[in-house]
Coordinates of C-alpha atoms in Angstrom, one line a residue:
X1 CA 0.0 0.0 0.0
X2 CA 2.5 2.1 0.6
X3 CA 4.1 2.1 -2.9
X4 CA 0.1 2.0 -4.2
X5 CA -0.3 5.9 -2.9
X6 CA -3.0 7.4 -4.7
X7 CA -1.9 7.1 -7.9
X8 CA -2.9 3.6 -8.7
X9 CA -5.8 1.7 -10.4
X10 CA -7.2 -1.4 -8.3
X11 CA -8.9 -4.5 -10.3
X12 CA -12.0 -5.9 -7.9
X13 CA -12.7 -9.2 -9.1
X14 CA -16.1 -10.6 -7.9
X15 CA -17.3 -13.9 -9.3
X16 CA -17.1 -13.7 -13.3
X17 CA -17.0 -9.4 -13.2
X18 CA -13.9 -7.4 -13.0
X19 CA -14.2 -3.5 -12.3
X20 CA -11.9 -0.9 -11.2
X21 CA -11.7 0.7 -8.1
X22 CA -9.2 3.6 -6.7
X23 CA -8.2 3.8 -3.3
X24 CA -10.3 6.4 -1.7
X25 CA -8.5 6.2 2.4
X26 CA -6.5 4.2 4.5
X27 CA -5.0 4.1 7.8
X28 CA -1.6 2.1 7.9
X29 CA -1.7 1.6 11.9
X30 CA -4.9 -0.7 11.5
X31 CA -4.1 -2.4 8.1
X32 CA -7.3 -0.7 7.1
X33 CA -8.1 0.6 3.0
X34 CA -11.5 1.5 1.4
X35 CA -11.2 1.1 -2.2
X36 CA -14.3 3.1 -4.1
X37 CA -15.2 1.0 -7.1
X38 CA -15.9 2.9 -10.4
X39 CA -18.9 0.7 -11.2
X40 CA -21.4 -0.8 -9.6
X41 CA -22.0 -4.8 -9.0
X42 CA -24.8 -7.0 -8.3
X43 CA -24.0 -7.5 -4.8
X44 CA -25.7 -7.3 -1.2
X45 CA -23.6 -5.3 1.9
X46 CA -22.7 -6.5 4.8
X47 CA -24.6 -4.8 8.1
X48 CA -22.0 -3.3 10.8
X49 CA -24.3 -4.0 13.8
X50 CA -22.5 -2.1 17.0
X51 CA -25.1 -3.7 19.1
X52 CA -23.7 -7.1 18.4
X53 CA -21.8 -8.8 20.9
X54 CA -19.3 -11.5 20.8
X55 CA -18.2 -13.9 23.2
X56 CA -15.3 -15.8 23.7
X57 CA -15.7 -19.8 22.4
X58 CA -18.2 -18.4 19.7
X59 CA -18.0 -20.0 16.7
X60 CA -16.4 -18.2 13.5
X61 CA -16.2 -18.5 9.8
X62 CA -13.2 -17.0 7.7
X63 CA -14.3 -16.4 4.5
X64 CA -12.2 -15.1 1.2
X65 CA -12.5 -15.3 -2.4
X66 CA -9.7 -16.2 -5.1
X67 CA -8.5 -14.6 -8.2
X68 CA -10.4 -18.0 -10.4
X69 CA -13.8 -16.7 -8.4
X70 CA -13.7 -19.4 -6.4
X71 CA -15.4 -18.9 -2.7
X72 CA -13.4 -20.4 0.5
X73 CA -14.5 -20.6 4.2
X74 CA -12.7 -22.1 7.3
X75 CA -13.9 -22.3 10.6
X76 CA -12.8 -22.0 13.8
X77 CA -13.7 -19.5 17.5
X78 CA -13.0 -16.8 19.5
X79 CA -10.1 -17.1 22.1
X80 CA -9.2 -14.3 24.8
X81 CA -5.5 -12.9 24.9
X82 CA -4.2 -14.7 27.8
X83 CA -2.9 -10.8 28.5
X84 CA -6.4 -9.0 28.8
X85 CA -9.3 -9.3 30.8
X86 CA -12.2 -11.2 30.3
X87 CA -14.4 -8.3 29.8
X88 CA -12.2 -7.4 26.6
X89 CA -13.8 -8.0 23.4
X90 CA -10.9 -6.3 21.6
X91 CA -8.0 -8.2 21.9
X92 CA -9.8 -11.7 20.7
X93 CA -8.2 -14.2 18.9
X94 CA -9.6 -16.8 15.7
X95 CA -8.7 -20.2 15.9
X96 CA -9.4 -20.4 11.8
X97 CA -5.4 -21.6 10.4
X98 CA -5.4 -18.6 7.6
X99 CA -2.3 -17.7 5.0
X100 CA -1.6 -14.5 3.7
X101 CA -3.9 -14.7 0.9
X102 CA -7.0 -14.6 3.8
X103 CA -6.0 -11.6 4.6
X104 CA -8.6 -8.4 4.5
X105 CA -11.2 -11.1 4.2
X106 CA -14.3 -11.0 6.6
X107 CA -14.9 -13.4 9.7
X108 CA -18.4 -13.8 10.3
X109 CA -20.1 -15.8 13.1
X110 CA -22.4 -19.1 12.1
X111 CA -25.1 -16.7 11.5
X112 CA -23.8 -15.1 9.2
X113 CA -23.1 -11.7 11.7
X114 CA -19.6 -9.8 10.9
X115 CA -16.8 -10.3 13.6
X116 CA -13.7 -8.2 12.1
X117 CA -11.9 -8.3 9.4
X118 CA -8.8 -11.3 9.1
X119 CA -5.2 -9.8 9.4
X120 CA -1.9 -11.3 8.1
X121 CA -1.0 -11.7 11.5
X122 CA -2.0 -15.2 12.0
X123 CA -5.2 -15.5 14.7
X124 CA -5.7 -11.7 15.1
X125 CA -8.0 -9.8 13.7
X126 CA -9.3 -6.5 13.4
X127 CA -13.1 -6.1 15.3
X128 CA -15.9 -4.5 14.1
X129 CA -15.6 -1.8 16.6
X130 CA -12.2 -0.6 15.5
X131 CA -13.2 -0.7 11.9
X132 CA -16.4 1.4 12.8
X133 CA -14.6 4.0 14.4
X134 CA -12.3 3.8 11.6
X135 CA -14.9 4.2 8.9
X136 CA -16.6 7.1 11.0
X137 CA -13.4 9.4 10.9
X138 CA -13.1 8.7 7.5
X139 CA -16.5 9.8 6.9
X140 CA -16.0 12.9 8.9
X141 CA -12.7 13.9 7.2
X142 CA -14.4 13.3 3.6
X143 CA -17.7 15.7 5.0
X144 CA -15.4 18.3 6.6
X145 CA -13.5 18.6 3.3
X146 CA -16.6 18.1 1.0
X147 CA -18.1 20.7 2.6
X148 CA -15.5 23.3 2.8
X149 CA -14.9 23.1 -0.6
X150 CA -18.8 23.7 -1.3
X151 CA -18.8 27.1 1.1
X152 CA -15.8 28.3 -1.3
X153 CA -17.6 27.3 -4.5
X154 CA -21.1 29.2 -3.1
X155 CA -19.1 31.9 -2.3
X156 CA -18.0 32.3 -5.6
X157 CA -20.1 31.4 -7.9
X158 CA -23.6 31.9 -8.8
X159 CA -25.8 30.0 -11.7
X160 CA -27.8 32.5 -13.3
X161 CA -28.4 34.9 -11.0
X162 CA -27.8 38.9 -11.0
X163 CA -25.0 39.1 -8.4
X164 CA -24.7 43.0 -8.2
X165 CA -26.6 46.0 -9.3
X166 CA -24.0 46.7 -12.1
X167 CA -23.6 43.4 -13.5
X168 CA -26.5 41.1 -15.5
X169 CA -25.7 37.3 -16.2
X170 CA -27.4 36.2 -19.0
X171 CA -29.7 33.2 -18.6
X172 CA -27.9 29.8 -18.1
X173 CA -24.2 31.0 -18.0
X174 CA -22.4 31.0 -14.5
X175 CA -21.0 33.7 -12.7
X176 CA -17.8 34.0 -10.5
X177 CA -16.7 36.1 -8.0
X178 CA -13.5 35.3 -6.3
X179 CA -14.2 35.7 -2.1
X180 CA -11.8 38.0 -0.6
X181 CA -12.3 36.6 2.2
X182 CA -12.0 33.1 1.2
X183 CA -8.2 34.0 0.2
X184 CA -7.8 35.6 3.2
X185 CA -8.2 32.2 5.1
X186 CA -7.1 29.8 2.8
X187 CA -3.9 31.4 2.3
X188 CA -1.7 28.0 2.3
X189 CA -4.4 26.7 -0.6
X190 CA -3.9 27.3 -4.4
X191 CA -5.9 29.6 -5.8
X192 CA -7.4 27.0 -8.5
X193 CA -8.0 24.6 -6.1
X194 CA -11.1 27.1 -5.0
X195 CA -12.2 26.4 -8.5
X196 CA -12.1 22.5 -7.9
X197 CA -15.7 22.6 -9.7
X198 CA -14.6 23.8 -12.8
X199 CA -11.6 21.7 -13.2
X200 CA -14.2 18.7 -12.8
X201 CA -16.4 20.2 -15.3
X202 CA -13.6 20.1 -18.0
X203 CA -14.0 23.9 -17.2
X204 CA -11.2 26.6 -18.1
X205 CA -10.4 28.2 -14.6
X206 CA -11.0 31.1 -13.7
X207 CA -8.6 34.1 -13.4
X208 CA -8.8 36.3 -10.2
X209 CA -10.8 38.6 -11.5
X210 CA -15.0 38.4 -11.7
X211 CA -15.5 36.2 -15.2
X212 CA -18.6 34.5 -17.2
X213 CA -18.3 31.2 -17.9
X214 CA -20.4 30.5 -21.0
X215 CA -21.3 27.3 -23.4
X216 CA -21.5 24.9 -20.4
X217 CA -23.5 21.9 -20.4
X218 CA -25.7 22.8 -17.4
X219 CA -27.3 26.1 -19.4
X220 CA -31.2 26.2 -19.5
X221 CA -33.3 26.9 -22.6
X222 CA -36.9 27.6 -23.1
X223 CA -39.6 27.1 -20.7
X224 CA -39.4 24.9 -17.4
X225 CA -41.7 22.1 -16.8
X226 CA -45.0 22.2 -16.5
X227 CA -45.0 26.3 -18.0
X228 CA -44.9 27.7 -21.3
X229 CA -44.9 25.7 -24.1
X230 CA -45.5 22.4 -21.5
X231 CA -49.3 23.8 -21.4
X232 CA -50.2 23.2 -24.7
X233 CA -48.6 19.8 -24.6
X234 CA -51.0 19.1 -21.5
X235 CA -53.9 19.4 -23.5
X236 CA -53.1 17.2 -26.1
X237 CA -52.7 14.1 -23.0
X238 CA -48.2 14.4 -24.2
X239 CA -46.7 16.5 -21.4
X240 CA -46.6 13.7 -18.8
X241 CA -45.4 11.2 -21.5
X242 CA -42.7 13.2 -22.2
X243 CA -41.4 14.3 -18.7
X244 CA -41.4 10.5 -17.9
X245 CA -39.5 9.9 -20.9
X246 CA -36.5 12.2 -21.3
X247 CA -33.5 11.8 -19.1
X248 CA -29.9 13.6 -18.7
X249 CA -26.7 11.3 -19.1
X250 CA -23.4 12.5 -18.0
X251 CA -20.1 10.8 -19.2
X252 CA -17.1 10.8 -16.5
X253 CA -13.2 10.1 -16.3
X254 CA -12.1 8.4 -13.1
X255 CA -9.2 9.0 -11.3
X256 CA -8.0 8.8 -7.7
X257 CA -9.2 12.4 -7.2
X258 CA -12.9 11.5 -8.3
X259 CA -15.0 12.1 -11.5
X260 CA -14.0 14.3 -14.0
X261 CA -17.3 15.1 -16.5
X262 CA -16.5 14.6 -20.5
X263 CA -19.9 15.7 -21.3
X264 CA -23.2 15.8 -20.2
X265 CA -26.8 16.3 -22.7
X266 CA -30.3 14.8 -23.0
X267 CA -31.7 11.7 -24.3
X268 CA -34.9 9.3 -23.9
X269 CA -36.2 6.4 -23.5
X270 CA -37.1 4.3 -26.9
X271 CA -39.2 1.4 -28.0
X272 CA -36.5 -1.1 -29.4
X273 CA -36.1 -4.3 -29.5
X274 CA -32.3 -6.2 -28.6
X275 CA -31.2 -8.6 -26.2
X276 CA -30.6 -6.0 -23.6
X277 CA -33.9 -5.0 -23.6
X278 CA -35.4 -8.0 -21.5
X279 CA -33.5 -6.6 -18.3
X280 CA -33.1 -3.1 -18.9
X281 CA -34.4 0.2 -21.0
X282 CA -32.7 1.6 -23.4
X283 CA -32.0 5.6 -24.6
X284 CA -31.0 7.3 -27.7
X285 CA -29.1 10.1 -27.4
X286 CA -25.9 11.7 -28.9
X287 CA -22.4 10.4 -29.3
X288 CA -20.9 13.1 -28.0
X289 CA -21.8 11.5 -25.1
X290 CA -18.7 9.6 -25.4
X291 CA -16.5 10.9 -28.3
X292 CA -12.9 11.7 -27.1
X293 CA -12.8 14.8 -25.1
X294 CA -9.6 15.9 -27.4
X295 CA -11.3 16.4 -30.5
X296 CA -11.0 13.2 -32.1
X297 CA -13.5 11.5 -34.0
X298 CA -13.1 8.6 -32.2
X299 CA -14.6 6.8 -28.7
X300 CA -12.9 8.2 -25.6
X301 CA -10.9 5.7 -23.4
X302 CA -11.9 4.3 -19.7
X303 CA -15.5 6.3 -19.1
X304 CA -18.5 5.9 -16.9
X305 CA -21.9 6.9 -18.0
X306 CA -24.5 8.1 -15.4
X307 CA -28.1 8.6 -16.3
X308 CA -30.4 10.9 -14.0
X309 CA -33.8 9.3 -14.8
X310 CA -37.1 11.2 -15.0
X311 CA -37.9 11.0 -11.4
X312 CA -34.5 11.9 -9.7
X313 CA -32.6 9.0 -9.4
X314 CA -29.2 8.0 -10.8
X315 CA -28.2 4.9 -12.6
X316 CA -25.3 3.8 -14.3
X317 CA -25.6 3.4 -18.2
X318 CA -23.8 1.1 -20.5
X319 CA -23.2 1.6 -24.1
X320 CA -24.3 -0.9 -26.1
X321 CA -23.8 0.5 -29.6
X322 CA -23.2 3.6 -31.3
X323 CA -22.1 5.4 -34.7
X324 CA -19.8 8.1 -35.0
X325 CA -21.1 9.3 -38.7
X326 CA -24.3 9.8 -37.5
X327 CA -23.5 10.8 -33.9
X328 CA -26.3 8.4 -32.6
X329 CA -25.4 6.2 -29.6
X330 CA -27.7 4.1 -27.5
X331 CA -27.3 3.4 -23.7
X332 CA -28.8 1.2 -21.5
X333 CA -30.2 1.1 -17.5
X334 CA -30.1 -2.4 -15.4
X335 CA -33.1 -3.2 -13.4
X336 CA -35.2 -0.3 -14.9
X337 CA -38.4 -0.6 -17.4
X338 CA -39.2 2.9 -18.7
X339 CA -42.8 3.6 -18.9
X340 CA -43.5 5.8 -21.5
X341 CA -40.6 5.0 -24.2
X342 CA -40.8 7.0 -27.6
X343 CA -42.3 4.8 -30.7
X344 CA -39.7 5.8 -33.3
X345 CA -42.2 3.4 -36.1
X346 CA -45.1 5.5 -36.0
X347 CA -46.6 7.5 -39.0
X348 CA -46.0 11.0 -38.6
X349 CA -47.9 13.5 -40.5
X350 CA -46.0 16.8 -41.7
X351 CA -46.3 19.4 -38.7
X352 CA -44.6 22.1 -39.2
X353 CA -44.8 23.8 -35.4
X354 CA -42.2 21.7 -33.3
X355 CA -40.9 21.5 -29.8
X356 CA -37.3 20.7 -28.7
X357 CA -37.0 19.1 -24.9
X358 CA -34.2 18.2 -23.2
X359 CA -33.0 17.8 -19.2
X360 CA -30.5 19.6 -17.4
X361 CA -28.1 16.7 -15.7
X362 CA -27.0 19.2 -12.9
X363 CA -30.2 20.0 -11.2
X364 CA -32.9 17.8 -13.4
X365 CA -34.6 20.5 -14.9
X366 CA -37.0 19.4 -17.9
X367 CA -36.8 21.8 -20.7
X368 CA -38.7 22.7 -23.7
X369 CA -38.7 25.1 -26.6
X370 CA -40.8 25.8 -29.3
X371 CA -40.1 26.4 -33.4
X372 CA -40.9 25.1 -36.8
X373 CA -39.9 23.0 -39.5
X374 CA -37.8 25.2 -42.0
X375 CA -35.7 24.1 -44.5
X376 CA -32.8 25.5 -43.5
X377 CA -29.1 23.8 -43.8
X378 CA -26.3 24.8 -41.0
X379 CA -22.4 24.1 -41.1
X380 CA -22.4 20.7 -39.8
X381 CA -21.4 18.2 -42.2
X382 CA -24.1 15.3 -42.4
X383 CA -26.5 15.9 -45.2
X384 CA -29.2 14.0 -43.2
X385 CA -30.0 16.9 -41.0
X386 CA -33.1 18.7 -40.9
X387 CA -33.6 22.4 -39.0
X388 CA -36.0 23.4 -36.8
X389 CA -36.0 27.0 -35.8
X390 CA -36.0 26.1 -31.5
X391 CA -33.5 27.1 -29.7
X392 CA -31.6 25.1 -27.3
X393 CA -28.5 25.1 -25.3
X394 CA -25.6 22.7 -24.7
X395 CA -27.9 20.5 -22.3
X396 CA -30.3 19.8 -25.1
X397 CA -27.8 17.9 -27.4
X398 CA -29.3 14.5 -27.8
X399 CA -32.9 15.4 -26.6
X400 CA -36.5 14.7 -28.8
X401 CA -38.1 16.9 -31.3
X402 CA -41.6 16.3 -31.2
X403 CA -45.0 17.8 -32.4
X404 CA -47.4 19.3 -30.6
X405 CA -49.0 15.8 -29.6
X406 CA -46.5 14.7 -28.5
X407 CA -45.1 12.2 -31.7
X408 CA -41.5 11.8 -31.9
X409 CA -40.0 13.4 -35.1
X410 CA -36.3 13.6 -34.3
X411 CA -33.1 13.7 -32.0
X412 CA -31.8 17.2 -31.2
X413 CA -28.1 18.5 -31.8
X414 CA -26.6 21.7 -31.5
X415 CA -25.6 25.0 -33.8
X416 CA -24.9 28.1 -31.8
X417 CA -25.8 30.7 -34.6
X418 CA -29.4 29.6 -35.5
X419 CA -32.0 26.8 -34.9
X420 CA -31.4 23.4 -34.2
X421 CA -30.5 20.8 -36.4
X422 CA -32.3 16.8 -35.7
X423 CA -32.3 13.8 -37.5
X424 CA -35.1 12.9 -38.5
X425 CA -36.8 9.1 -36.6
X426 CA -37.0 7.7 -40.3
X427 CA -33.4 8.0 -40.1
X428 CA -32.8 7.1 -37.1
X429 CA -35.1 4.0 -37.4
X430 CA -32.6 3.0 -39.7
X431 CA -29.3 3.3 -38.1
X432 CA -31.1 1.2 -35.5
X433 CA -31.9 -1.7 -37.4
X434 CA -27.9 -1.1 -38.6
X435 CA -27.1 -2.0 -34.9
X436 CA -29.0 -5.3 -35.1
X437 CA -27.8 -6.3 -38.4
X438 CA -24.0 -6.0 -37.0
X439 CA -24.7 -7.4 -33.3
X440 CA -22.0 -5.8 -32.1
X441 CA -21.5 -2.7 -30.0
X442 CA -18.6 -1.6 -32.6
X443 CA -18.7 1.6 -34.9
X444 CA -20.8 0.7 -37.7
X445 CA -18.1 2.3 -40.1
X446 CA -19.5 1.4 -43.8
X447 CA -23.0 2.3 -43.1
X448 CA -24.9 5.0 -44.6
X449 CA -28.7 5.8 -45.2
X450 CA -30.6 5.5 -48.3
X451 CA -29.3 9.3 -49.7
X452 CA -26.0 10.0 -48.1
X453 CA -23.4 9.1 -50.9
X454 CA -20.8 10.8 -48.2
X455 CA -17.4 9.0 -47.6
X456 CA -15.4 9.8 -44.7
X457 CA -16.9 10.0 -41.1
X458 CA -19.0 13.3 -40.3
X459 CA -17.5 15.5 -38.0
X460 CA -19.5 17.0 -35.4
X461 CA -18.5 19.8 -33.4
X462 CA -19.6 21.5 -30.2
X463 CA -18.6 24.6 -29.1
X464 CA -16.0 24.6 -25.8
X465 CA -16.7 25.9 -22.8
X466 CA -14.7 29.7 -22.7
X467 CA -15.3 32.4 -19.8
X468 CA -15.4 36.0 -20.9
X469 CA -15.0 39.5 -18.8
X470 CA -18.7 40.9 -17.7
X471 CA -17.8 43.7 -19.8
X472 CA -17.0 41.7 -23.2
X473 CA -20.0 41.4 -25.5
X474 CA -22.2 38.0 -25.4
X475 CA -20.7 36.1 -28.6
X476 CA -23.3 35.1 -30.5
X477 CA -21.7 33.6 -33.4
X478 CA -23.1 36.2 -36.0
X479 CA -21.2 38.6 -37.9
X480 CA -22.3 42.0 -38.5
X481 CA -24.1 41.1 -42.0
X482 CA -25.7 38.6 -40.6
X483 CA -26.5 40.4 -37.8
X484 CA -28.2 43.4 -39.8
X485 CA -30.8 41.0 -41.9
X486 CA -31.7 39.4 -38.8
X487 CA -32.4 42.7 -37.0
X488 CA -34.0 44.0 -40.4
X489 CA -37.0 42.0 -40.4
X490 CA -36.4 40.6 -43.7
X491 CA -37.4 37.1 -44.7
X492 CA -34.1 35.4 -44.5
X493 CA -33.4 31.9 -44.8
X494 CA -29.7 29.8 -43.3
X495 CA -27.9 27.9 -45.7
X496 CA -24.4 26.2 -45.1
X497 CA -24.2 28.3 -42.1
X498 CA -24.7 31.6 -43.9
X499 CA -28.3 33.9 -43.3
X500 CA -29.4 35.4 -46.6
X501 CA -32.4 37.4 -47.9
X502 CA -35.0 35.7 -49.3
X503 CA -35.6 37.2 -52.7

């Protein structure tokens, strides 16, 4: 352990799985390490019961595991130190004969009641009672430093919010004000370790002065559920449909330190048929999802997907197939049946008034914006693409397009300058059945829908996160041409990226 440190990765074996873990504390002087596991496994916990008591002659159960899987148990019982008092329960000894390889295992009773924890030291072992307190100061350290680091953050930052009378943050972008005070306390700290939040974002950090940070993935758009546009998708029976439907993925790097966030964006819930859908839901969203954070149009290395789900709660999500060209990617949840998945096969007539949704990943928020169909073309490359003239931030990427009652038409991406590009469910429908035809989760590289004659793989760029001064203009991605026909009232219409006037 001590040449481990912090630095290392830790394979956990349990019966035919294999995950990684990090070590997350230790304490030397007890023998003692909690390793935090990256993923989560099928498993049941062992109760510490501080009530439970344990007498001398009880009889004991040393239990450990090998690297094959294969479960081993000895038994044996409590003796007392000849050196301590009867009325010692620390000091106990196991009779169990254990080798090295026991060690760190548990010792139950024939109950099935944890004793302690099996030590290389031959018959001693470490009891429940030391390991509790153990556990408890490692919980206290871990709250104490959790929550110091969350005063500094509050202190500094605000989502959203006007934070003077001189300075307006527009809608969605976050706001930072370095604490004087902070610094004058934490003088021995770094200054970017205040800004621990942003660094785990993938966010630039801040300078020392009061900055904007703007295109992150936690930005709102349109109206809030149940207001707005959500009104007259509750008379048409879709609104609840839809909020039960849409969910927020997030994809993470682990390291020693924690989770640091690739990406987060929207997704939902669909109606498809695979093997993995007997035990589990599945949801289409965006492939930026899990593209490699460096720009490359390939899948990033060693990730974690967590889905927040309709109702609050967070899963962890597996992907089971994806396609880069297309930027599609389809994720599944264990253990959870969704109850209003989207049916991507229906017949939808031509509406032309359209609503983007989406869910914010950060605090759940269920989003929605209203447009139309226009036949508009932006500066992404696939030739798929349709436009719709909603707009939607960062958190949107991935999310449904639907009519007003409620049918599915599309899956949102992201320009900056206009509307919003989808791709259509037709479309979609067929990239799907793509997946099933190759049964594998791999890149489907050779694949292309009836109509795209394009070669190479589509690129699909999303703007970085950047943080300007309050006093710099919001960038809007228009340049003063474009800016004028817009503001002119003229009919105008986007193609490759470009507004013109409609002669």
């Amino acid at each position: 352990m001590d040449n481990l440190g912090h630095d290392g990765e830790i394979e956990v074996f349990h019966e035919e799985r294999a995950v990684t873990g990090y070590l997350e504390d230790y304490d030397l002087d007890y023998q003692l390490a909690v390793v935090k596991i990256t993923s989560s496994l099928d498993v049941q916990t062992i109760p510490l019961n501080p009530a439970m008591r344990f007498l001398p002659n009880c009889g004991v159960v040393a239990v450990r595991r090998d690297i094959s899987g294969k479960l081993m148990a000895t038994s044996g019982k409590l003796t007392l130190d000849s050196c301590v008092t009867e009325d010692s329960e620390l000091l106990m000894f196991s009779t169990c004969k254990l080798s090295e390889a026991w060690e760190g295992g548990p010792l139950v009773d024939f109950l099935g009641y944890f004793v302690g924890m099996n030590l290389l030291w031959g018959p001693l072992f470490l009891p429940m009672s030391i390991i509790m307190e153990r556990l408890d100061h490692f919980k206290t350290s871990q709250q104490r430093n959790f929550f110091l680091a969350r005063v500094k953050n509050f202190e500094m930052m605000r989502v959203g919010e006007r934070l003077t009378d001189d300075i307006s943050c527009p809608k969605g972008e976050y706001t930072v004000v370095p604490s004087t005070k902070v610094h004058a306390e934490v003088t021995d700290a770094p200054y970017k370790y205040q800004f621990a939040r942003f660094e785990a974002l993938c966010y630039p950090t801040p300078s020392k002065c009061r900055m904007i940070l703007v295109n992150s993935c936690e930005a709102p758009f349109g109206d809030l559920f149940p207001g707005g546009v959500w009104r007259r998708l509750h008379k048409s029976g879709s609104a609840y449909r839809i909020s039960h439907s849409v969910v927020s993925l997030a994809s993470f790097k682990v390291s020693f330190t924690g989770r640091t966030k690739m990406f987060a964006c929207s997704g939902f819930f669909i109606d498809w048929d695979d093997s993995h859908s007997k035990s589990a839901s599945t949801i289409l969203t965006s492939a930026s999802l899990v593209r490699s954070p460096d720009g490359e149009n390939e899948l990033a290395d060693d990730f974690t997907i967590e889905v927040l789900l309709p109702e609050g709660e967070r899963r962890e999500g597996t992907l089971i197939h994806y396609n880069l060209h297309y930027n599609v990617a389809l994720v599944s949840v264990k253990n959870f049946r969704a109850e209003y998945p989207a049916n991507l096969k229906h017949e939808w007539v031509n509406e032309s008034k359209l609503v983007a949704v989406g869910r914010r990943f950060d605090s759940g928020d269920l989003m929605a914006s209203r447009g139309k169909l226009v036949g508009w073309s932006g500066p992404l490359q696939c030739r798929m693409l349709q436009y719709s003239t909603c707009k939607i931030t960062k958190a949107g990427i991935g999310g449904p397009v639907v009519d007003y009652k409620g049918r599915f038409v599309g899956m949102n991406f992201y320009d900056p300058k206009m509307g919003t590009p989808f791709l259509f469910c037709d479309d979609i429908v067929a990239i799907l059945e793509s997946f099933n035809k190759k049964g594998t989760r791999a890149e489907v590289d050779n694949f292309r829908i009836n109509g795209d004659d394009s070669i190479g793989l589509n690129w699909w760029p999303v703007p970085r996160p950047y943080l300007r001064h309050p006093e710099d203009p919001v960038h809007d991605y228009m340049d003063e041409h474009e800016r004028e026909i817009l503001d002119s009232g003229c009919k105008y219409k986007y193609q490759g990226g470009v507004v013109h006037i409609c002669k």
